[in-house]
Short mmCIF file of C-alpha atoms in Angstrom, two decimals:
data_model
loop_
_atom_site.label_atom_id
_atom_site.label_comp_id
_atom_site.label_asym_id
_atom_site.label_seq_id
_atom_site.Cartn_x
_atom_site.Cartn_y
_atom_site.Cartn_z
CA UNK B 1 109.19 45.63 66.82
CA UNK B 2 107.37 46.46 69.98
CA UNK B 3 104.15 48.43 69.78
CA UNK B 4 105.04 50.08 73.08
CA UNK B 5 108.41 51.56 72.22
CA UNK B 6 108.62 51.39 68.43
CA UNK B 7 112.08 49.78 68.43
CA UNK B 8 113.19 48.51 65.03
CA UNK B 9 114.27 45.10 63.85
CA UNK B 10 116.02 44.32 60.58
CA UNK B 11 113.13 42.45 58.97
CA UNK B 12 109.57 41.54 59.83
CA UNK B 13 107.83 38.23 59.37
CA UNK B 14 105.69 37.65 56.30
CA UNK B 15 102.30 39.30 56.82
CA UNK B 16 98.97 38.66 55.18
CA UNK B 17 98.14 42.38 55.37
CA UNK B 18 100.16 45.51 56.16
CA UNK B 19 98.05 48.53 57.16
CA UNK B 20 99.50 52.00 56.61
CA UNK B 21 98.11 54.46 59.16
CA UNK B 22 96.82 54.29 62.72
CA UNK B 23 93.89 56.65 62.46
CA UNK B 24 90.19 55.81 62.31
CA UNK B 25 90.65 53.84 59.06
CA UNK B 26 93.64 51.89 60.34
CA UNK B 27 91.95 50.97 63.63
CA UNK B 28 88.82 49.92 61.75
CA UNK B 29 90.98 47.72 59.52
CA UNK B 30 92.74 46.25 62.55
CA UNK B 31 89.45 45.23 64.12
CA UNK B 32 88.15 43.45 61.03
CA UNK B 33 91.46 41.76 60.24
CA UNK B 34 91.92 40.52 63.80
CA UNK B 35 88.35 39.29 63.96
CA UNK B 36 88.85 37.52 60.62
CA UNK B 37 91.97 35.69 61.79
CA UNK B 38 94.23 37.53 59.34
CA UNK B 39 97.92 38.01 60.16
CA UNK B 40 98.49 41.78 60.04
CA UNK B 41 100.47 44.75 61.32
CA UNK B 42 99.74 48.48 61.42
CA UNK B 43 102.46 51.09 60.92
CA UNK B 44 101.94 54.58 62.31
CA UNK B 45 104.22 57.63 61.96
CA UNK B 46 103.16 59.19 65.26
CA UNK B 47 103.51 57.94 68.82
CA UNK B 48 99.74 57.72 69.37
CA UNK B 49 96.75 56.40 67.49
CA UNK B 50 94.19 58.85 66.17
CA UNK B 51 95.27 59.97 62.71
CA UNK B 52 93.75 63.38 62.05
CA UNK B 53 93.02 63.80 65.76
CA UNK B 54 96.71 63.30 66.58
CA UNK B 55 98.05 65.38 63.69
CA UNK B 56 95.79 68.42 64.05
CA UNK B 57 95.25 70.29 67.34
CA UNK B 58 93.96 73.79 66.48
CA UNK B 59 91.56 75.55 68.89
CA UNK B 60 88.09 74.07 68.98
CA UNK B 61 88.82 71.13 66.67
CA UNK B 62 85.88 68.74 66.59
CA UNK B 63 84.01 66.37 64.32
CA UNK B 64 82.25 67.83 61.31
CA UNK B 65 79.60 65.11 61.36
CA UNK B 66 77.57 63.43 64.07
CA UNK B 67 79.43 60.89 66.19
CA UNK B 68 76.89 58.10 65.72
CA UNK B 69 77.71 57.75 62.02
CA UNK B 70 81.37 58.51 62.74
CA UNK B 71 81.67 55.85 65.46
CA UNK B 72 82.90 52.29 65.01
CA UNK B 73 79.77 50.09 64.98
CA UNK B 74 81.72 47.51 67.00
CA UNK B 75 82.53 50.09 69.71
CA UNK B 76 79.51 52.40 70.00
CA UNK B 77 79.77 56.05 70.95
CA UNK B 78 77.55 56.22 74.03
CA UNK B 79 78.02 59.84 75.00
CA UNK B 80 75.17 62.34 74.78
CA UNK B 81 77.57 64.61 72.89
CA UNK B 82 76.45 64.39 69.26
CA UNK B 83 79.39 66.47 67.98
CA UNK B 84 82.67 65.18 69.44
CA UNK B 85 85.64 67.31 70.50
CA UNK B 86 89.01 66.37 69.00
CA UNK B 87 90.62 65.13 72.22
CA UNK B 88 87.52 63.10 73.10
CA UNK B 89 87.54 61.47 69.68
CA UNK B 90 91.22 60.56 69.95
CA UNK B 91 90.62 58.96 73.36
CA UNK B 92 87.64 57.10 71.89
CA UNK B 93 89.80 55.72 69.03
CA UNK B 94 92.55 54.67 71.45
CA UNK B 95 90.06 53.02 73.82
CA UNK B 96 88.40 51.16 70.95
CA UNK B 97 91.78 49.89 69.72
CA UNK B 98 92.83 48.77 73.20
CA UNK B 99 89.58 46.92 73.91
CA UNK B 100 89.72 45.20 70.52
CA UNK B 101 93.29 44.02 71.11
CA UNK B 102 94.69 46.00 68.19
CA UNK B 103 97.45 47.94 69.97
CA UNK B 104 99.98 45.04 70.09
CA UNK B 105 99.82 44.95 66.27
CA UNK B 106 100.77 48.64 65.93
CA UNK B 107 104.33 49.80 65.16
CA UNK B 108 104.50 53.40 66.33
CA UNK B 109 107.02 56.07 65.22
CA UNK B 110 107.48 54.22 61.94
CA UNK B 111 107.67 56.26 58.75
CA UNK B 112 107.46 54.20 55.57
CA UNK B 113 109.55 55.77 52.78
CA UNK B 114 109.23 53.14 50.03
CA UNK B 115 106.62 50.63 48.85
CA UNK B 116 107.68 48.16 46.17
CA UNK B 117 105.58 45.38 44.66
CA UNK B 118 107.14 42.38 42.96
CA UNK B 119 105.18 40.13 40.59
CA UNK B 120 107.78 37.42 41.21
CA UNK B 121 107.15 37.19 44.94
CA UNK B 122 103.64 38.68 44.67
CA UNK B 123 104.31 40.71 47.77
CA UNK B 124 104.70 44.31 48.84
CA UNK B 125 107.91 45.35 50.57
CA UNK B 126 107.65 48.43 52.78
CA UNK B 127 110.83 50.04 54.10
CA UNK B 128 111.68 52.94 56.37
CA UNK B 129 113.98 55.72 55.16
CA UNK B 130 116.98 54.39 57.09
CA UNK B 131 116.42 50.89 55.72
CA UNK B 132 116.55 49.38 59.21
CA UNK B 133 112.94 48.22 59.19
CA UNK B 134 111.29 46.24 56.43
CA UNK B 135 107.82 44.73 56.25
CA UNK B 136 106.74 42.16 53.68
CA UNK B 137 103.05 41.59 53.06
CA UNK B 138 100.81 39.84 50.58
CA UNK B 139 98.19 42.59 50.71
CA UNK B 140 98.62 46.31 51.36
CA UNK B 141 95.84 48.35 52.99
CA UNK B 142 96.51 52.09 52.68
CA UNK B 143 94.67 53.95 55.45
CA UNK B 144 96.61 57.20 55.70
CA UNK B 145 93.99 59.61 54.31
CA UNK B 146 93.98 61.88 51.28
CA UNK B 147 95.73 65.05 52.48
CA UNK B 148 99.41 65.77 53.05
CA UNK B 149 100.38 65.41 56.69
CA UNK B 150 102.39 68.04 58.52
CA UNK B 151 101.77 71.00 56.22
CA UNK B 152 98.99 73.31 55.13
CA UNK B 153 98.21 75.15 51.92
CA UNK B 154 99.27 78.76 51.48
CA UNK B 155 98.46 80.57 48.21
CA UNK B 156 101.64 81.20 46.22
CA UNK B 157 100.78 84.86 45.63
CA UNK B 158 101.02 85.56 49.38
CA UNK B 159 104.57 84.32 49.80
CA UNK B 160 106.29 87.48 48.60
CA UNK B 161 104.74 89.67 51.32
CA UNK B 162 103.60 87.46 54.17
CA UNK B 163 107.07 87.63 55.73
CA UNK B 164 106.62 91.37 56.25
CA UNK B 165 104.04 90.82 58.98
CA UNK B 166 105.68 91.41 62.38
CA UNK B 167 103.49 88.98 64.35
CA UNK B 168 102.98 85.19 64.26
CA UNK B 169 101.55 83.68 61.06
CA UNK B 170 100.12 80.27 61.84
CA UNK B 171 98.54 77.54 59.74
CA UNK B 172 96.04 75.58 61.86
CA UNK B 173 96.98 72.25 60.32
CA UNK B 174 100.42 72.38 61.93
CA UNK B 175 99.56 74.29 65.10
CA UNK B 176 99.43 72.80 68.57
CA UNK B 177 96.87 75.02 70.33
CA UNK B 178 98.58 77.57 72.59
CA UNK B 179 96.25 80.17 74.08
CA UNK B 180 99.14 82.46 75.05
CA UNK B 181 99.82 83.14 71.35
CA UNK B 182 96.53 84.97 70.86
CA UNK B 183 95.23 85.85 74.34
CA UNK B 184 94.02 89.49 74.48
CA UNK B 185 95.21 90.08 70.90
CA UNK B 186 93.62 91.04 67.60
CA UNK B 187 93.45 87.92 65.43
CA UNK B 188 92.73 87.71 61.71
CA UNK B 189 91.54 84.31 60.50
CA UNK B 190 91.77 84.03 56.71
CA UNK B 191 89.27 81.56 55.27
CA UNK B 192 85.61 80.61 55.37
CA UNK B 193 85.68 76.81 55.49
CA UNK B 194 85.21 74.33 58.31
CA UNK B 195 88.49 75.25 60.04
CA UNK B 196 87.75 78.98 60.03
CA UNK B 197 84.20 78.41 61.25
CA UNK B 198 85.58 76.30 64.10
CA UNK B 199 88.52 78.43 65.26
CA UNK B 200 86.74 81.80 65.19
CA UNK B 201 84.39 81.08 68.14
CA UNK B 202 87.07 79.07 69.96
CA UNK B 203 89.69 81.84 69.73
CA UNK B 204 87.14 84.56 70.47
CA UNK B 205 86.93 83.25 74.05
CA UNK B 206 90.46 84.50 74.75
CA UNK B 207 91.36 86.99 72.00
CA UNK B 208 90.63 90.72 72.18
CA UNK B 209 88.85 90.42 68.84
CA UNK B 210 88.76 87.94 65.95
CA UNK B 211 88.19 89.04 62.35
CA UNK B 212 87.28 86.38 59.82
CA UNK B 213 88.55 87.51 56.43
CA UNK B 214 86.88 85.57 53.64
CA UNK B 215 87.08 85.82 49.88
CA UNK B 216 83.53 84.47 49.55
CA UNK B 217 80.93 82.99 51.94
CA UNK B 218 80.25 79.30 52.50
CA UNK B 219 77.26 77.32 53.72
CA UNK B 220 76.99 76.66 57.45
CA UNK B 221 74.62 74.13 59.00
CA UNK B 222 73.71 74.62 62.66
CA UNK B 223 73.58 71.54 64.87
CA UNK B 224 73.38 71.05 68.66
CA UNK B 225 76.51 69.77 70.41
CA UNK B 226 74.22 67.66 72.59
CA UNK B 227 71.32 66.22 70.60
CA UNK B 228 68.02 64.88 71.93
CA UNK B 229 67.72 61.68 69.87
CA UNK B 230 70.30 59.48 71.61
CA UNK B 231 69.33 60.38 75.22
CA UNK B 232 65.69 59.60 74.40
CA UNK B 233 66.50 56.27 72.74
CA UNK B 234 68.88 55.30 75.56
CA UNK B 235 66.07 55.55 78.09
CA UNK B 236 63.90 53.27 75.96
CA UNK B 237 66.28 50.63 74.55
CA UNK B 238 69.61 51.10 76.34
CA UNK B 239 72.85 52.82 75.28
CA UNK B 240 74.22 50.15 72.92
CA UNK B 241 71.05 49.78 70.86
CA UNK B 242 70.40 53.54 71.01
CA UNK B 243 73.81 54.26 69.43
CA UNK B 244 73.10 51.88 66.55
CA UNK B 245 69.58 53.17 65.94
CA UNK B 246 70.92 56.73 66.06
CA UNK B 247 73.58 55.72 63.51
CA UNK B 248 70.94 54.54 61.05
CA UNK B 249 68.71 57.57 61.57
CA UNK B 250 71.53 60.09 61.19
CA UNK B 251 72.85 58.30 58.09
CA UNK B 252 69.40 58.35 56.45
CA UNK B 253 68.94 62.02 57.37
CA UNK B 254 72.29 62.81 55.78
CA UNK B 255 71.37 60.97 52.60
CA UNK B 256 68.02 62.76 52.51
CA UNK B 257 69.68 66.15 52.91
CA UNK B 258 72.16 65.28 50.15
CA UNK B 259 69.22 64.33 47.92
CA UNK B 260 67.54 67.67 48.64
CA UNK B 261 70.73 69.60 47.89
CA UNK B 262 71.19 67.81 44.57
CA UNK B 263 67.62 67.81 43.27
CA UNK B 264 66.08 70.77 45.12
CA UNK B 265 69.03 73.11 45.79
CA UNK B 266 66.80 76.16 46.14
CA UNK B 267 64.86 74.58 48.99
CA UNK B 268 68.04 73.43 50.74
CA UNK B 269 69.63 76.85 50.33
CA UNK B 270 66.60 78.61 51.78
CA UNK B 271 66.61 76.25 54.78
CA UNK B 272 70.34 76.70 55.49
CA UNK B 273 70.41 80.47 55.07
CA UNK B 274 67.17 80.94 56.99
CA UNK B 275 68.59 79.11 60.01
CA UNK B 276 71.78 81.20 59.87
CA UNK B 277 69.98 84.51 59.50
CA UNK B 278 67.78 83.82 62.51
CA UNK B 279 70.87 83.54 64.75
CA UNK B 280 72.67 86.68 63.53
CA UNK B 281 72.03 90.29 64.63
CA UNK B 282 69.62 92.33 62.50
CA UNK B 283 72.31 94.88 61.54
CA UNK B 284 74.64 92.20 60.16
CA UNK B 285 75.12 92.45 56.37
CA UNK B 286 73.84 88.95 55.69
CA UNK B 287 73.70 89.11 51.90
CA UNK B 288 77.31 90.23 51.67
CA UNK B 289 78.83 87.86 54.21
CA UNK B 290 76.57 84.77 54.15
CA UNK B 291 75.18 84.30 50.62
CA UNK B 292 77.35 81.74 48.75
CA UNK B 293 77.68 81.91 44.97
CA UNK B 294 77.30 78.14 44.58
CA UNK B 295 74.67 75.50 45.35
CA UNK B 296 74.66 73.57 48.64
CA UNK B 297 77.10 70.63 48.65
CA UNK B 298 78.99 71.86 45.57
CA UNK B 299 81.48 72.49 48.35
CA UNK B 300 81.50 70.96 51.80
CA UNK B 301 78.88 72.33 54.19
CA UNK B 302 80.47 73.43 57.46
CA UNK B 303 78.94 72.37 60.74
CA UNK B 304 78.35 75.05 63.38
CA UNK B 305 77.69 73.73 66.89
CA UNK B 306 75.06 75.53 68.97
CA UNK B 307 75.31 78.52 66.58
CA UNK B 308 78.58 79.49 68.31
CA UNK B 309 79.95 81.29 65.23
CA UNK B 310 76.84 83.48 65.08
CA UNK B 311 76.91 84.14 68.82
CA UNK B 312 80.45 85.56 68.90
CA UNK B 313 79.51 87.88 66.05
CA UNK B 314 76.37 88.97 67.89
CA UNK B 315 78.40 89.55 71.06
CA UNK B 316 80.88 91.73 69.18
CA UNK B 317 83.81 89.41 69.92
CA UNK B 318 84.20 88.57 66.23
CA UNK B 319 83.44 90.18 62.89
CA UNK B 320 83.48 89.23 59.21
CA UNK B 321 85.19 90.99 56.30
CA UNK B 322 84.41 89.77 52.79
CA UNK B 323 87.23 90.85 50.50
CA UNK B 324 90.43 89.57 48.92
CA UNK B 325 94.00 89.60 50.21
CA UNK B 326 96.14 92.02 48.19
CA UNK B 327 99.26 91.64 50.33
CA UNK B 328 100.58 91.67 53.87
CA UNK B 329 102.45 94.40 55.72
CA UNK B 330 103.94 94.78 59.20
CA UNK B 331 100.60 95.45 60.90
CA UNK B 332 98.16 93.19 59.07
CA UNK B 333 96.46 92.54 55.75
CA UNK B 334 95.99 94.90 52.81
CA UNK B 335 92.68 94.23 51.08
CA UNK B 336 91.88 94.12 47.39
CA UNK B 337 89.33 96.91 47.93
CA UNK B 338 92.08 99.17 49.28
CA UNK B 339 91.21 98.71 52.93
CA UNK B 340 93.33 97.23 55.71
CA UNK B 341 92.69 94.78 58.55
CA UNK B 342 94.97 95.25 61.57
CA UNK B 343 96.27 92.14 63.31
CA UNK B 344 98.58 90.95 66.07
CA UNK B 345 98.22 87.32 64.92
CA UNK B 346 97.26 85.89 61.53
CA UNK B 347 95.81 82.41 61.15
CA UNK B 348 95.77 81.14 57.55
CA UNK B 349 92.84 78.72 57.52
CA UNK B 350 93.30 78.22 53.80
CA UNK B 351 93.01 74.45 53.65
CA UNK B 352 95.42 71.69 52.78
CA UNK B 353 96.90 69.90 49.79
CA UNK B 354 95.72 66.50 48.68
CA UNK B 355 98.41 63.86 48.31
CA UNK B 356 99.90 63.88 44.81
CA UNK B 357 99.93 60.12 44.25
CA UNK B 358 96.59 58.89 45.58
CA UNK B 359 96.28 56.80 47.69
CA UNK B 360 99.92 56.92 48.80
CA UNK B 361 101.33 59.77 50.88
CA UNK B 362 103.34 62.38 48.99
CA UNK B 363 107.04 61.55 48.96
CA UNK B 364 106.73 57.79 49.38
CA UNK B 365 108.57 55.93 46.59
CA UNK B 366 105.94 53.58 45.14
CA UNK B 367 106.95 51.11 42.44
CA UNK B 368 105.37 48.09 40.78
CA UNK B 369 107.98 45.75 39.31
CA UNK B 370 110.42 48.65 39.35
CA UNK B 371 108.11 51.06 37.50
CA UNK B 372 107.17 54.22 39.39
CA UNK B 373 103.48 54.51 40.19
CA UNK B 374 101.76 57.37 38.31
CA UNK B 375 98.11 57.86 39.38
CA UNK B 376 96.89 59.21 36.04
CA UNK B 377 97.99 55.99 34.31
CA UNK B 378 95.36 54.09 36.30
CA UNK B 379 91.62 54.02 37.02
CA UNK B 380 89.83 53.97 40.33
CA UNK B 381 88.01 50.70 41.01
CA UNK B 382 85.12 50.39 43.49
CA UNK B 383 86.57 53.48 45.19
CA UNK B 384 89.00 51.27 47.13
CA UNK B 385 91.28 49.64 44.54
CA UNK B 386 93.18 50.83 41.46
CA UNK B 387 93.49 49.25 38.03
CA UNK B 388 96.73 47.35 37.41
CA UNK B 389 97.89 47.85 41.00
CA UNK B 390 98.04 44.34 42.51
CA UNK B 391 97.18 43.32 46.06
CA UNK B 392 96.24 46.79 47.28
CA UNK B 393 93.14 48.22 48.94
CA UNK B 394 92.85 51.80 50.19
CA UNK B 395 90.45 53.90 52.23
CA UNK B 396 89.09 57.23 51.08
CA UNK B 397 86.05 58.32 53.05
CA UNK B 398 82.97 60.00 51.72
CA UNK B 399 82.97 63.72 50.99
CA UNK B 400 79.30 64.06 51.97
CA UNK B 401 78.98 61.55 54.80
CA UNK B 402 81.00 60.37 57.79
CA UNK B 403 84.46 59.04 56.99
CA UNK B 404 84.02 55.94 59.13
CA UNK B 405 81.09 54.67 57.07
CA UNK B 406 83.47 54.12 54.15
CA UNK B 407 86.36 53.00 56.37
CA UNK B 408 84.22 50.18 57.72
CA UNK B 409 83.20 49.10 54.21
CA UNK B 410 86.82 49.10 53.04
CA UNK B 411 88.09 47.23 56.12
CA UNK B 412 85.47 44.51 55.82
CA UNK B 413 86.14 44.20 52.09
CA UNK B 414 89.92 43.93 52.55
CA UNK B 415 89.44 41.28 55.23
CA UNK B 416 87.12 39.26 53.00
CA UNK B 417 89.60 39.61 50.14
CA UNK B 418 92.51 38.34 52.26
CA UNK B 419 90.44 35.42 53.55
CA UNK B 420 89.26 34.50 50.04
CA UNK B 421 92.78 34.56 48.64
CA UNK B 422 94.12 32.36 51.42
CA UNK B 423 91.23 29.90 51.18
CA UNK B 424 91.60 29.52 47.41
CA UNK B 425 95.39 29.63 47.33
CA UNK B 426 95.54 32.85 45.32
CA UNK B 427 98.62 35.03 45.67
CA UNK B 428 97.57 38.00 43.53
CA UNK B 429 94.44 40.01 42.84
CA UNK B 430 94.31 43.02 40.54
CA UNK B 431 91.50 45.01 38.90
CA UNK B 432 91.82 44.93 35.10
CA UNK B 433 90.11 47.18 32.58
CA UNK B 434 87.91 45.38 30.03
CA UNK B 435 89.33 44.79 26.52
CA UNK B 436 89.26 48.07 24.64
CA UNK B 437 89.36 50.06 27.86
CA UNK B 438 86.65 52.32 29.27
CA UNK B 439 85.50 55.88 28.71
CA UNK B 440 86.95 58.37 31.17
CA UNK B 441 84.23 60.20 33.13
CA UNK B 442 84.80 63.25 35.31
CA UNK B 443 84.23 62.34 38.97
CA UNK B 444 81.38 63.84 40.96
CA UNK B 445 83.47 65.65 43.54
CA UNK B 446 83.32 68.81 45.58
CA UNK B 447 84.40 72.06 43.94
CA UNK B 448 86.60 72.88 46.92
CA UNK B 449 90.02 74.39 46.28
CA UNK B 450 91.95 71.41 47.66
CA UNK B 451 90.05 69.06 45.34
CA UNK B 452 90.68 71.19 42.27
CA UNK B 453 94.37 71.56 43.12
CA UNK B 454 94.75 67.85 43.76
CA UNK B 455 93.03 66.32 40.73
CA UNK B 456 96.32 65.83 38.89
CA UNK B 457 97.44 63.40 41.57
CA UNK B 458 94.34 61.19 41.42
CA UNK B 459 93.58 58.08 39.36
CA UNK B 460 91.12 58.54 36.51
CA UNK B 461 87.47 57.58 36.88
CA UNK B 462 84.97 55.97 34.53
CA UNK B 463 81.43 54.56 34.59
CA UNK B 464 79.96 51.99 36.99
CA UNK B 465 82.47 50.31 39.28
CA UNK B 466 85.18 52.61 37.94
CA UNK B 467 83.48 55.71 39.37
CA UNK B 468 83.97 57.57 42.67
CA UNK B 469 81.26 56.10 44.93
CA UNK B 470 79.71 58.46 47.47
CA UNK B 471 76.72 56.54 48.81
CA UNK B 472 77.16 54.22 51.82
CA UNK B 473 74.01 52.20 51.04
CA UNK B 474 74.95 51.45 47.42
CA UNK B 475 78.51 50.71 48.57
CA UNK B 476 77.19 48.15 51.04
CA UNK B 477 75.32 46.34 48.27
CA UNK B 478 78.15 46.56 45.76
CA UNK B 479 80.93 45.49 48.12
CA UNK B 480 78.98 42.52 49.45
CA UNK B 481 78.16 41.13 46.00
CA UNK B 482 80.05 38.11 44.53
CA UNK B 483 83.59 38.88 43.35
CA UNK B 484 83.16 40.74 40.03
CA UNK B 485 84.77 39.75 36.74
CA UNK B 486 87.05 42.80 36.70
CA UNK B 487 88.94 41.41 39.69
CA UNK B 488 91.51 38.95 38.38
CA UNK B 489 92.69 36.35 40.90
CA UNK B 490 95.83 34.30 40.28
#
């Protein structure tokens, strides 16, 4: 198969590693595997690299963390722009892949429909839906993220009335930004999370007015689009070193803020809300619209660049309504309080659904020796493998830090694993629970709606290495330690 045109062949050569997904995680994996001399291929459903940045194109889409911790350490982000725009990030990913020589290994427009592992051959077989393309690999690296691609979440109670609305109803996860849809129109954005906080100021530039309708407020952290740290360091030590020093500083600041939110939530809350209040007009009902009912980092904290969300409210181009959706009618949204919000366009920024068979995309037929994979029959291991699932590593980024920090850990670990197996002549590796099993422990996760809805599709978690790791520093130590006893090589 050619990376350029995605043409299919009947069967691929035997691979050391097959990578599923051509986003940030897949490109990171490609770099480490290529550098480690591992025979690999990457399969990607879309026609371009980028993952999230290729799938999602709503107005204003950008990173929700700084670019210096989000960057690949082997291809530094050397722009002064601390918060990256979506298109810029996609170009950055594509440029990094091209310079690292990864693109020839990518099979574009390739949708894997089945993944079967055989203990007899000790290989994974991945096939497309039409059966025309088959890959065989010793090790599988799943790098396709944790949410369902190509669809967004809509509350079931809305479905009976949402069709009554006479205008467009759009979910940002499946929308290719088109200004003509909302130019000079009244827009209602339903939601209060990162997507809503991003699209409201972006759409307010062209809409007649944007109303953000939220059930309850969330925490917003204000950050400059162009920071001062990197430009200063670049003048002193050069762009390459400045990017790496910035990466370390921003990572440590993020860990420190997470520590404050966990152990001193009152202090963190006061700091976040104080910064927000200072940017909003004095007549804005702050307590009603900006005082969350939960502690900081119980749900994801949304990043606001240059206080743009506050500015469009202060300018009168946007407003906030805190209420519930009772139903929809031809002209807008009926509220639980009895009120009504008029709209020409409705944007349902209500989140997404997690995949229902972590770490594999929903709908893919996954079997081990003919037995269907059921996540709840297994335990998470080191946050990148799963008990009793042989020859498989996956990437799930951090909830409270940049995704790429974990993607790099996972890619390096998978490469080391493939090299170790080849050097020692092993053909299978699988995490095994200790005799007598382990005690199930609830994972320390966000209380976000998509997480709560998706827990039934996740492997179980336990203590120690069987927990959901969320600290890049402890992960670095743990994943660079000697191969632990729970990993059984054969």
